[in-house]
Coordinates of C-alpha atoms (C1' of nucleotides) in Angstrom, one line a residue:
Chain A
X94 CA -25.6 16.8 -5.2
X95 CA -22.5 17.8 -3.2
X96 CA -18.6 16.5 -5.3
X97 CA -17.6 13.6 -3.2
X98 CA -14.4 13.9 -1.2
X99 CA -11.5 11.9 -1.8
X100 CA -8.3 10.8 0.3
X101 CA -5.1 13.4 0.0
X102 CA -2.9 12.3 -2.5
X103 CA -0.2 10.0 -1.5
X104 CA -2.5 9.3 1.1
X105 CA -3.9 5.8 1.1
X106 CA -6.8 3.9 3.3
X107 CA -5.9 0.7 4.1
X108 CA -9.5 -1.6 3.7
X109 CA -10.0 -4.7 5.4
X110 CA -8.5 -7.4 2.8
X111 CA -5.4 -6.0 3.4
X112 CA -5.2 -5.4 7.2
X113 CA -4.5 -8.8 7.8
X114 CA -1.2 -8.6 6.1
X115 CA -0.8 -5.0 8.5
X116 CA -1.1 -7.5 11.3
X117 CA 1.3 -9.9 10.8
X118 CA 4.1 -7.2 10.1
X119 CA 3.6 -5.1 12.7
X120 CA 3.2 -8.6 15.0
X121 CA 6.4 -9.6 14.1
X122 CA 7.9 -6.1 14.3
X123 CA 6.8 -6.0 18.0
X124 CA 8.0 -9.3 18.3
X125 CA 11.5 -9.1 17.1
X126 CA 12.0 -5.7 18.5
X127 CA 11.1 -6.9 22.3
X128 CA 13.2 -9.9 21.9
X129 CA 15.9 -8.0 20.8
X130 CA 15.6 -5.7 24.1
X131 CA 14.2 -2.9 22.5
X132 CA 11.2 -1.3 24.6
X133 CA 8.5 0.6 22.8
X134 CA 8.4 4.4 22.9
X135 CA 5.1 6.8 21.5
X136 CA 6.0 10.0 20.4
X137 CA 4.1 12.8 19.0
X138 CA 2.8 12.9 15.1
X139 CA 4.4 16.4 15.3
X140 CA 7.0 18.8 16.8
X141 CA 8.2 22.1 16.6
X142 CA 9.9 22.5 13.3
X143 CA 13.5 23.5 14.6
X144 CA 13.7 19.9 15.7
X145 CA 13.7 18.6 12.1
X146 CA 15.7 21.3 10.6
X147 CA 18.2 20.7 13.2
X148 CA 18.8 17.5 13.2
X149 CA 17.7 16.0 9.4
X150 CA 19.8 19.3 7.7
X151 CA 18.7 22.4 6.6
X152 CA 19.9 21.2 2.8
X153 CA 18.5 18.1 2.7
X154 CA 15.7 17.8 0.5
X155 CA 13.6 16.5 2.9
X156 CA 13.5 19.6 5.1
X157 CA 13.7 22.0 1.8
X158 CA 11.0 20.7 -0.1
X159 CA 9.1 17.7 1.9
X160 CA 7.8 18.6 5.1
X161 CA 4.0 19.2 6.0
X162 CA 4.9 22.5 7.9
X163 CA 2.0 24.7 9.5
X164 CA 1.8 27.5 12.0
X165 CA 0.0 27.1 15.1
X166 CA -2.5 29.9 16.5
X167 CA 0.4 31.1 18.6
X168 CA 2.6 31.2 14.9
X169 CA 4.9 28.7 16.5
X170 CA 5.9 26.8 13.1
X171 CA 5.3 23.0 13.6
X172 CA 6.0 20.1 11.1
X173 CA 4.4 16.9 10.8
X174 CA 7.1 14.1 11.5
X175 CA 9.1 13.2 8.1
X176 CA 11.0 10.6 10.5
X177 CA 11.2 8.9 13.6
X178 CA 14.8 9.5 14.8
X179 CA 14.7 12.7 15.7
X180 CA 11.2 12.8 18.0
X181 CA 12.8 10.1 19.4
X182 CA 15.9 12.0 20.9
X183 CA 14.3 14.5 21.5
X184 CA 12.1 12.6 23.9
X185 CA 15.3 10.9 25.1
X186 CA 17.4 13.7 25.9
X187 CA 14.0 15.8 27.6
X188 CA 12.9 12.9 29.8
X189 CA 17.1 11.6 30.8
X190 CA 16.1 8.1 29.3
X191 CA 19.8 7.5 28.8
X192 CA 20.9 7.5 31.8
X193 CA 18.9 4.6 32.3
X194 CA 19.9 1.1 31.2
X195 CA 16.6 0.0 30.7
X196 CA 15.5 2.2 28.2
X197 CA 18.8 2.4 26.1
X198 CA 16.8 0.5 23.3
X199 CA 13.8 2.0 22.0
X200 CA 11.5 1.0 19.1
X201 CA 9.1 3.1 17.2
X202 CA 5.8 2.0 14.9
X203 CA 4.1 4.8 14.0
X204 CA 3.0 7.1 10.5
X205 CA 5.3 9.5 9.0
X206 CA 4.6 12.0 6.7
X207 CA 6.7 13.8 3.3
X208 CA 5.3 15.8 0.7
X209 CA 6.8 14.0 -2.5
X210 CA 5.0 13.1 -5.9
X211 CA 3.8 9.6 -5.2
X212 CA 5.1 6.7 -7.3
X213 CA 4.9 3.1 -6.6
X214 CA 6.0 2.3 -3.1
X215 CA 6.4 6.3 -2.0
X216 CA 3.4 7.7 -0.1
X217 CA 2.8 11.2 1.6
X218 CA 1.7 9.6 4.5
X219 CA 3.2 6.2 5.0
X220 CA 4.5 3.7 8.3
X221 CA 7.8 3.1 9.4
X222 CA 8.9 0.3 11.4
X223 CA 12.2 1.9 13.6
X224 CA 14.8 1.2 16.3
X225 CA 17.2 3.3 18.2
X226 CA 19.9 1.8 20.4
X227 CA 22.1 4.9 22.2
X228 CA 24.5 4.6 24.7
X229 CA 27.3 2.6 22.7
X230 CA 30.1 2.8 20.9
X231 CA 30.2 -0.8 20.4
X232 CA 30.5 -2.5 16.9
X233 CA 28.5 -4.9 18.7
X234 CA 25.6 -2.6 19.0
X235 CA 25.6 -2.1 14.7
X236 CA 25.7 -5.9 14.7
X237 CA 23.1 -5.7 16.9
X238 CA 20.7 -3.7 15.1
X239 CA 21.4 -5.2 11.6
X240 CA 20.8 -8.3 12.5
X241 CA 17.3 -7.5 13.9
X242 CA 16.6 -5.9 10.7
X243 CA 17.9 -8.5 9.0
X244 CA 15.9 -11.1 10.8
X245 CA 13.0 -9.2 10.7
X246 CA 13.2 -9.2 7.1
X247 CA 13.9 -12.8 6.8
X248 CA 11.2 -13.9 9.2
X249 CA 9.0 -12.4 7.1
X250 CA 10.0 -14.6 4.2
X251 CA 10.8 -11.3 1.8
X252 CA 11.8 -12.3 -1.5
X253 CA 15.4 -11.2 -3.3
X254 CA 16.8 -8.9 -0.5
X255 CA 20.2 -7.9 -0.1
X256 CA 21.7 -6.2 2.8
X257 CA 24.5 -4.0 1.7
X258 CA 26.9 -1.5 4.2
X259 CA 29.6 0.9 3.9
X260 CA 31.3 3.1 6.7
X261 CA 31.0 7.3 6.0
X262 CA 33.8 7.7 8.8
X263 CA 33.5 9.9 11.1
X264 CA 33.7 13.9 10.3
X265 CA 37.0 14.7 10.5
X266 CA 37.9 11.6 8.3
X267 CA 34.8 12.6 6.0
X268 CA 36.1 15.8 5.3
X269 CA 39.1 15.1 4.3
X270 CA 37.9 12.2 1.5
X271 CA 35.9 15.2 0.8
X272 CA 38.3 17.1 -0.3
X273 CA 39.9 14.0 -1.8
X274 CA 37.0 13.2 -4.3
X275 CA 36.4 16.7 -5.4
X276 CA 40.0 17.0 -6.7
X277 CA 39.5 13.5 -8.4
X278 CA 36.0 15.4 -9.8
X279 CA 37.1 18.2 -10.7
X280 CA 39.3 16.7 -13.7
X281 CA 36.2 15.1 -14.9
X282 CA 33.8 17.9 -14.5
X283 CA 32.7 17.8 -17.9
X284 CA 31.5 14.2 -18.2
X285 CA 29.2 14.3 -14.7
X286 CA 25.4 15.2 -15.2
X287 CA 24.6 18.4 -14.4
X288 CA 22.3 17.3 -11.1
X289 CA 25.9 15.9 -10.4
X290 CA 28.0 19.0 -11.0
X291 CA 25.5 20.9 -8.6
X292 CA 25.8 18.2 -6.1
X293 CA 29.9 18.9 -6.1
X294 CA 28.9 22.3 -4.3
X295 CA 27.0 21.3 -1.6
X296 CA 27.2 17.2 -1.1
X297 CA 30.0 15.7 -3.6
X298 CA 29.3 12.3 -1.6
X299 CA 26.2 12.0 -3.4
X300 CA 28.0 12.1 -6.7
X301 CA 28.9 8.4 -6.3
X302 CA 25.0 7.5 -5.6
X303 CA 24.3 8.9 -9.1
X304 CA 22.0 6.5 -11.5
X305 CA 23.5 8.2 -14.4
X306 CA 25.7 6.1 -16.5
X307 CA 28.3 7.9 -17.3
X308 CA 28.4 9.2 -13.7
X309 CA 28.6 6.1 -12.6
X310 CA 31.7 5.5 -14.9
X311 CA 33.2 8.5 -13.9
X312 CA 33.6 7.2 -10.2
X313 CA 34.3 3.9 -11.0
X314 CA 37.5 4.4 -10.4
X315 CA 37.1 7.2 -8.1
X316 CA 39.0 6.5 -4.6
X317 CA 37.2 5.0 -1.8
X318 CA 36.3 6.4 1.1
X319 CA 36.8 3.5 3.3
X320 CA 40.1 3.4 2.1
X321 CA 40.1 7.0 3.6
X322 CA 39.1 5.6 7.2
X323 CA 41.9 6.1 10.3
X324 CA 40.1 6.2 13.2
X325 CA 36.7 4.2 12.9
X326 CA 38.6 1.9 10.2
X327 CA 39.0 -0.9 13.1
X328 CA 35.1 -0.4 14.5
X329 CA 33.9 -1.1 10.5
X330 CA 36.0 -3.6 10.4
X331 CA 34.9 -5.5 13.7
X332 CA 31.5 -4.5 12.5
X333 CA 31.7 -6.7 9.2
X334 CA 33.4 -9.4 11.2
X335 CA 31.0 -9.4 13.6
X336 CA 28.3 -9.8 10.8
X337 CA 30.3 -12.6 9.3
X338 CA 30.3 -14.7 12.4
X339 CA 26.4 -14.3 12.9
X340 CA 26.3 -15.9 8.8
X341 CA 24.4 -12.5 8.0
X342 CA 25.0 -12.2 4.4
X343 CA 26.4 -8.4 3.4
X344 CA 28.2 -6.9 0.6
X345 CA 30.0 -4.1 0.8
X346 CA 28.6 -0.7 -1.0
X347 CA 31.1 2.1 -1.2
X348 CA 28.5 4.2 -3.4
X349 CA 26.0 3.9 0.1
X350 CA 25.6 7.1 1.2
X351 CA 22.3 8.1 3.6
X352 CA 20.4 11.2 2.9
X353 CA 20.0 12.5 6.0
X354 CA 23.1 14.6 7.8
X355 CA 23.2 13.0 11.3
X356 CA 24.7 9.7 9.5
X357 CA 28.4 9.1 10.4
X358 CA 30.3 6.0 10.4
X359 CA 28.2 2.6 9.1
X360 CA 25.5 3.3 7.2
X361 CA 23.8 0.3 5.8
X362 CA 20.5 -0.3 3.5
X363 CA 18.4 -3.6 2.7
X364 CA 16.9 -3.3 -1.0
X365 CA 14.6 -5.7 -2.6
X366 CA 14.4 -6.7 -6.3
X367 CA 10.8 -7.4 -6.1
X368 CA 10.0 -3.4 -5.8
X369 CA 9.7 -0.7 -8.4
X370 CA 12.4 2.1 -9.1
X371 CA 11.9 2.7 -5.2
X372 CA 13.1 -0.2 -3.5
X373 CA 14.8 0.4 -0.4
X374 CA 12.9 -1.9 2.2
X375 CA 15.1 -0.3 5.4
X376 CA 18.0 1.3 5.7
X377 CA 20.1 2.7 8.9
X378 CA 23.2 3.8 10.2
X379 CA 24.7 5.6 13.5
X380 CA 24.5 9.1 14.3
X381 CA 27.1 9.7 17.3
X382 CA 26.6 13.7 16.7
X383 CA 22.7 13.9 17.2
X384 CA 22.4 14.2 20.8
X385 CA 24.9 17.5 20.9
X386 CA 22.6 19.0 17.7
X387 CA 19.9 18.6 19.7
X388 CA 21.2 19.7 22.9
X389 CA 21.8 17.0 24.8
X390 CA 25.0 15.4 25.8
X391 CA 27.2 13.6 23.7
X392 CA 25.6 10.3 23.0
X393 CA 26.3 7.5 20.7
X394 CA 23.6 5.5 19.2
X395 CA 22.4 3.8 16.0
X396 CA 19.4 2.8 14.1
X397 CA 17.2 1.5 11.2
X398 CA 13.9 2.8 9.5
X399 CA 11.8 0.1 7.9
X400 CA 9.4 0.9 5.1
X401 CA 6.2 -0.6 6.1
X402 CA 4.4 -0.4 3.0
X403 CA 7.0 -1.6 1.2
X404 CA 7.4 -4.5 3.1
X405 CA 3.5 -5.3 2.8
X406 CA 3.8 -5.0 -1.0
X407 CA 6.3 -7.6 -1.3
X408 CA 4.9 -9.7 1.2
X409 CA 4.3 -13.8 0.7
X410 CA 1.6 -15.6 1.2
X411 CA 3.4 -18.1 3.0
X412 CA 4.1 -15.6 5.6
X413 CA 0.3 -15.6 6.5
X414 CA -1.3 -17.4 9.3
X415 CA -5.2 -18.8 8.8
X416 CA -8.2 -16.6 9.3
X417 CA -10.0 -17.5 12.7
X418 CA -12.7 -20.0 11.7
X419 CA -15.9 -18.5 11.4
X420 CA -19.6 -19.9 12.5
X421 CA -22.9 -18.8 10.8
X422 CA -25.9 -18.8 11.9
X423 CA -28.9 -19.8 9.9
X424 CA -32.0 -18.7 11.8
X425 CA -35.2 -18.6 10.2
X426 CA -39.2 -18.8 11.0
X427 CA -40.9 -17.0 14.0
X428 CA -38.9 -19.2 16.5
X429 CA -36.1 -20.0 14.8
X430 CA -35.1 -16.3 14.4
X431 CA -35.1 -14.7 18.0
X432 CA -33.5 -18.4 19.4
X433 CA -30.6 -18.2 16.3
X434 CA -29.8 -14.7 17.8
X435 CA -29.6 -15.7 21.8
X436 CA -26.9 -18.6 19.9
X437 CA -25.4 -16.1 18.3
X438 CA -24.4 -14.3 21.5
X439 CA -23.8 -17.3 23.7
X440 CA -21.1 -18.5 20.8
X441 CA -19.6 -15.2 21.0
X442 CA -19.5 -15.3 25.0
X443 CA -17.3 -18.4 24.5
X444 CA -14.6 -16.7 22.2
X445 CA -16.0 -18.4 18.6
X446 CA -16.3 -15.9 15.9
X447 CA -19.5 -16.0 14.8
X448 CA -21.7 -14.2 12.5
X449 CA -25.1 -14.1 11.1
X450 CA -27.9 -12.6 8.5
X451 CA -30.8 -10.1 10.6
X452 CA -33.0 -10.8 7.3
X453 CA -34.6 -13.9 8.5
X454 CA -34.4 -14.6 4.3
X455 CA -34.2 -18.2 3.0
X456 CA -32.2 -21.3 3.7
X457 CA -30.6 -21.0 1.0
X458 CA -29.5 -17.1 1.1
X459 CA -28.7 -17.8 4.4
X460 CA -26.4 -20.9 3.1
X461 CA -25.3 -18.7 0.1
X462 CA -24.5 -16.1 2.7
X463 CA -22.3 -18.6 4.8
X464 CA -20.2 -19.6 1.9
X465 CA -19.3 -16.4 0.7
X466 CA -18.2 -15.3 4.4
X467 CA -15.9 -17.9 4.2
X468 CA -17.5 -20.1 7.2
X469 CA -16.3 -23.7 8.6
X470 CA -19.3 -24.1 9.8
X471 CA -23.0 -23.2 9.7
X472 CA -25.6 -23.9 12.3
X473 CA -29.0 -24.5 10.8
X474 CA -32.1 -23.3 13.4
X475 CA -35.3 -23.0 11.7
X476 CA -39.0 -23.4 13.6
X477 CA -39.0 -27.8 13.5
X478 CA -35.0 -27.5 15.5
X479 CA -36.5 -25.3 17.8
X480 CA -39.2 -26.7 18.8
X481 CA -36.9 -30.3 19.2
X482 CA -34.4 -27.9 21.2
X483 CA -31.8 -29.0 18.5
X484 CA -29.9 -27.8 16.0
X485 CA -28.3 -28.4 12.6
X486 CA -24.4 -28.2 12.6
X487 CA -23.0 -28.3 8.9
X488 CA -19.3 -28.6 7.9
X489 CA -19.3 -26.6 5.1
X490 CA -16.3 -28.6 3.5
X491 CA -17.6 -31.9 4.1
X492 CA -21.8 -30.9 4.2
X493 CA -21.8 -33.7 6.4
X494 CA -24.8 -32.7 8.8
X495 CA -25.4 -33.8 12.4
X496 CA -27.6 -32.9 14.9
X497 CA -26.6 -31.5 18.4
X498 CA -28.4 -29.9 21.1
X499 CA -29.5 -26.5 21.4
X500 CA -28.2 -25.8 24.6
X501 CA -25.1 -27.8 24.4
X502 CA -24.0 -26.0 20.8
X503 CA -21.9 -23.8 22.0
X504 CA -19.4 -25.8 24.1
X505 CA -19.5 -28.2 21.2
X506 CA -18.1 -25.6 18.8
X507 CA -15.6 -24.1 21.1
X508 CA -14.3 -27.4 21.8
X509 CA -13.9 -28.5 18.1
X510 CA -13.0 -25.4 16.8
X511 CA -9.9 -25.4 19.2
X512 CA -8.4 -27.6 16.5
X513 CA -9.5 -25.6 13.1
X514 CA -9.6 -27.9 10.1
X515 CA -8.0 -25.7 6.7
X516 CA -10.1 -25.1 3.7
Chain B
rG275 C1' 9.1 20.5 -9.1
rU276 C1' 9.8 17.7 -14.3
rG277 C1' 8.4 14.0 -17.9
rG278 C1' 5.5 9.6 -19.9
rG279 C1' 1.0 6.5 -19.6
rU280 C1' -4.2 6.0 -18.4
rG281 C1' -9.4 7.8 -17.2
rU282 C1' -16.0 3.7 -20.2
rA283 C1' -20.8 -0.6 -15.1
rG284 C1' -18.9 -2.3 -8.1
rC285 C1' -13.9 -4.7 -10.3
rU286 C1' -10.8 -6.0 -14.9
rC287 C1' -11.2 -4.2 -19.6
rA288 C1' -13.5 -4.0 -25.1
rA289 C1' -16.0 -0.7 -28.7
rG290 C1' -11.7 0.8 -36.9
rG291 C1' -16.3 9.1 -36.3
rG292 C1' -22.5 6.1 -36.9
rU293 C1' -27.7 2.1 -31.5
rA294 C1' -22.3 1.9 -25.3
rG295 C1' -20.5 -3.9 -24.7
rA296 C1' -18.1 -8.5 -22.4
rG297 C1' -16.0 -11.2 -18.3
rC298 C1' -16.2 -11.3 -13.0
rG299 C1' -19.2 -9.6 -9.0
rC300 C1' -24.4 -8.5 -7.3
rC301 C1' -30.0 -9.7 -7.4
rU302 C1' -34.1 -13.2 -8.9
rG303 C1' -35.6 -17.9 -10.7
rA304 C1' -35.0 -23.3 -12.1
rC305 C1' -34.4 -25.7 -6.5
rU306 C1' -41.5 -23.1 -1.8
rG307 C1' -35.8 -26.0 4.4
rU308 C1' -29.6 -26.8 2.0
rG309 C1' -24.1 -22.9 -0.4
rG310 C1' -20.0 -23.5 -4.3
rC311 C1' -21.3 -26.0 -10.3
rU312 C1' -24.8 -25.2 -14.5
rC313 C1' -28.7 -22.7 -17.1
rA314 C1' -32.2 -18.5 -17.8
rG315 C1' -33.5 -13.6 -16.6
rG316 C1' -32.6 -8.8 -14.1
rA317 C1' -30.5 -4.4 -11.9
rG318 C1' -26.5 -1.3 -12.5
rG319 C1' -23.4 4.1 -17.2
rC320 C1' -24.1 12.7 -17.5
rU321 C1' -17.8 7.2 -21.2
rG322 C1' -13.5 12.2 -15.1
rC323 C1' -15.0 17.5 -16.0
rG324 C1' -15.3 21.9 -19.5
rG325 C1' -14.9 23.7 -24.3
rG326 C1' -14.0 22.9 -29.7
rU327 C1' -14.2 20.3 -34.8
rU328 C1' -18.3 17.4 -37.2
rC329 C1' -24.8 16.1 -39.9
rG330 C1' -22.9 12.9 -35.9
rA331 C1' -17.6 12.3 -30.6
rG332 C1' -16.4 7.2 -25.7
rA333 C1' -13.0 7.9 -30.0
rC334 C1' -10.3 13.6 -33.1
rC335 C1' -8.3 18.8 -31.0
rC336 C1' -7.5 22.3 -26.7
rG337 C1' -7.9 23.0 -21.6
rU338 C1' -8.5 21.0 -16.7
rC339 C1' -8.7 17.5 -12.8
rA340 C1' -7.7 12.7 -11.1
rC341 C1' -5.0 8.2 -11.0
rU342 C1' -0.5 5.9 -12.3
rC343 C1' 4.7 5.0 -13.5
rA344 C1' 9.5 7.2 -13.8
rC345 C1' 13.1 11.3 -12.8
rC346 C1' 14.5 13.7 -8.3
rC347 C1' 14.7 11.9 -3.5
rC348 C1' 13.9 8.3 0.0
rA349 C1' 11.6 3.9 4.0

RNA sequence: GUGGGUGUAGCUCAAGGGUAGAGCGCCUGACUGUGGCUCAGGAGGCUGCGGGUUCGAGACCCGUCACUCACCCCA
């Protein structure tokens, strides 16, 4: 006997009850995306691991601890895609995309993958859901994209999700809150955590993102980095007006601060209560300095990642559409049997999902079969139909039975099952 | 990387150191050509794996692996 293989950790099939649900989120992600004028882009599961270090941060724990990084036969390192941002620019600035209007908006569905301890709602390999909109500097285009994301989410029917947003300025303004905050800090050094007093070194931002209590005490009173804002204070500020004449509800998160380094200026992140301790559904924000990490011209732009297992997890039933009806076929006998089958194929050649049992077992397997397939209908064909050139047609809600002509059974479904009747 | 919880039938879970069980699901029959309900019967288990304590371990101890939740971090 050999051990039976399992899927990687954090890695996680997804089996046929559950595609459905797949479906209808990506459908609507397509959607929403295209009708927002964003146009589809495919980029590659992996890339050359400069591209990542470069442009997520070479202190970020994502590119420290996270990525699936391998050398090819060549011993060129490459890195399995941890995000979708920056494949994207890459493929933007190496193919001149924005220097056309037409493909200024691009949307991405596709796998990503980060080695982290899985926990409810984090996966090593898991689907994100993203757009990018370059070219503008336009609080228009951040009301733009948050309110896709927010009608995305809303479309969906999620349940308890708030949208919250906060401005991280741009560097120069950054810098100096830096310096700001730290002095505040420094007074209070002995009350922060000590992952907090680490975090003063090398990213004192995230000290207000801290879960800890008394952390969180600490910069309660801590001064506020939008109050810091000179130069992008009037773009934030048209940005939340223009949110609040599109009725997109917001509140305003001074502790928001993104992970990832190419973030400047709004940042914003929709949360649901309905999660676990990891509960961020899709979060965004522009990244005007990208293009020139990566090499390419100066280029504005902005853009959200959405969580697709996340949003599965918390998704309603209400937010899914009936299952095709489905027609079995009952053949049995020596006639019955091989005639049940040519049915079987002519239903099918009309667009009606249909299915049967190859056993040739009893009426009442074959009826047993039928129920617990979920059918709307069954079409009874045994050796006496046959030879009448009839058939059987049973409503499996109603068991009302009629009888209908062999040859005429298949227009007869298609037509009626134009209009399916619920369970 | 750190910490907690859990590993027993396909699934959900019982079994105070003394014969491994239930519910659901599956198969068969009652009903030889009519599903769901009911009743009767049946199949299905190296109790995650390896050691130890004991007359005796699913249970107790040690190790290990897996799953899971949380920290960290993030979508």
């Amino acid at each position: 006997m050999f051990t039976m293989i399992r899927a990687i950790k954090g890695i996680k099939d997804i089996l046929p009850d559950q595609l459905p649900r797949w479906n209808v989120v990506e459908g609507a992600a397509h959607r929403l995306a295209r009708c927002y004028g964003f146009r589809e882009i495919r980029i590659p599961i992996f890339e050359i691991t400069e591209l990542y270090i470069r442009s997520i941060g070479g202190t970020t724990d994502i590119v420290e601890k996270e990525m699936y990084t391998f050398n090819d036969r060549d011993g060129t390192s490459l890195t399995l895609r941890p995000e979708g941002t920056a494949g994207v620019v890459r493929a933007i600035i190496e193919h001149g995309l924005a220097n056309n209007p037409a493909t200024r908006k691009l949307y991405y569905i596709g796998p990503m993958f980060r080695h982290e301890r899985p926990q409810a709602g984090r996966f090593r390999q898991f689907n994100q859901f993203g757009v990018e909109f370059i070219g503008s500097t336009s609080p228009k285009a951040d009301v733009e994209v948050i309110s896709l994301l927010w009608r995305f989410f809303s479309t969906l029917a999620l349940p308890s999700i708030t949208l919250e947003i906060n401005s991280l300025g741009q560097p120069p303004e950054r810098q100096r809150y830096k310096a700001v905050l730290l002095t505040y800090l420094q007074g209070k050094i002995d009350r922060l955590c000590g992952n907090c007093q680490r975090r003063m070194e090398f990213n004192p931002l995230r000290v207000l993102d801290c879960k800890v209590m008394e952390c969180r005490a600490v910069t309660e009173s801590a001064p506020s980095l939008i109050d810091y804002l000179s130069t992008s204070a009037q773009h934030f500020k048209d940005v939340r007006a223009g949110l609040e004449d599109l009725g997109i509800p917001y509140s305003l998160n001074s502790r928001l601060v993104r992970g990832l380094d190419y973030y400047s200026m709004t940042t914003f992140e929709v949360t649901s209560s309905s999660l676990g301790a990891q509960n961020t559904i899709g979060a965004g924000g522009r990244y005007d300095g990208l293009f020139e990490v990566l090499g390419g011209k100066s280029t504005p732009a902005i853009g959200f990642a959405v969580g697709l297992e996340r949003v599965i997890s918390i998704l309603p039933e209400s937010a899914m559409p009936l299952p095709n009806p489905l027609v079995f076929i009952a053949g049995f006998g020596n006639r019955g049997l091989p005639a049940s089958f040519r049915l079987l194929e002519a239903l099918r050649s009309k667009g009606v999902t249909a299915e049967t049992d190859h056993y040739g077992s009893s009426l009442k397997n074959l009826l047993r079969l039928a129920d617990r397939l979920g059918a709307s209908f069954t079409i009874i064909l045994g050796d006496e139909e046959c030879m009448q050139g009839q058939v059987l047609l049973r409503n499996m809600y109603t068991k009302e039975q009629e009888t209908i002509p062999l040859n005429s059974a298949p227009d007869v479904l298609a037509n009626r099952l134009k209009t399916p009747n619920s369970p």
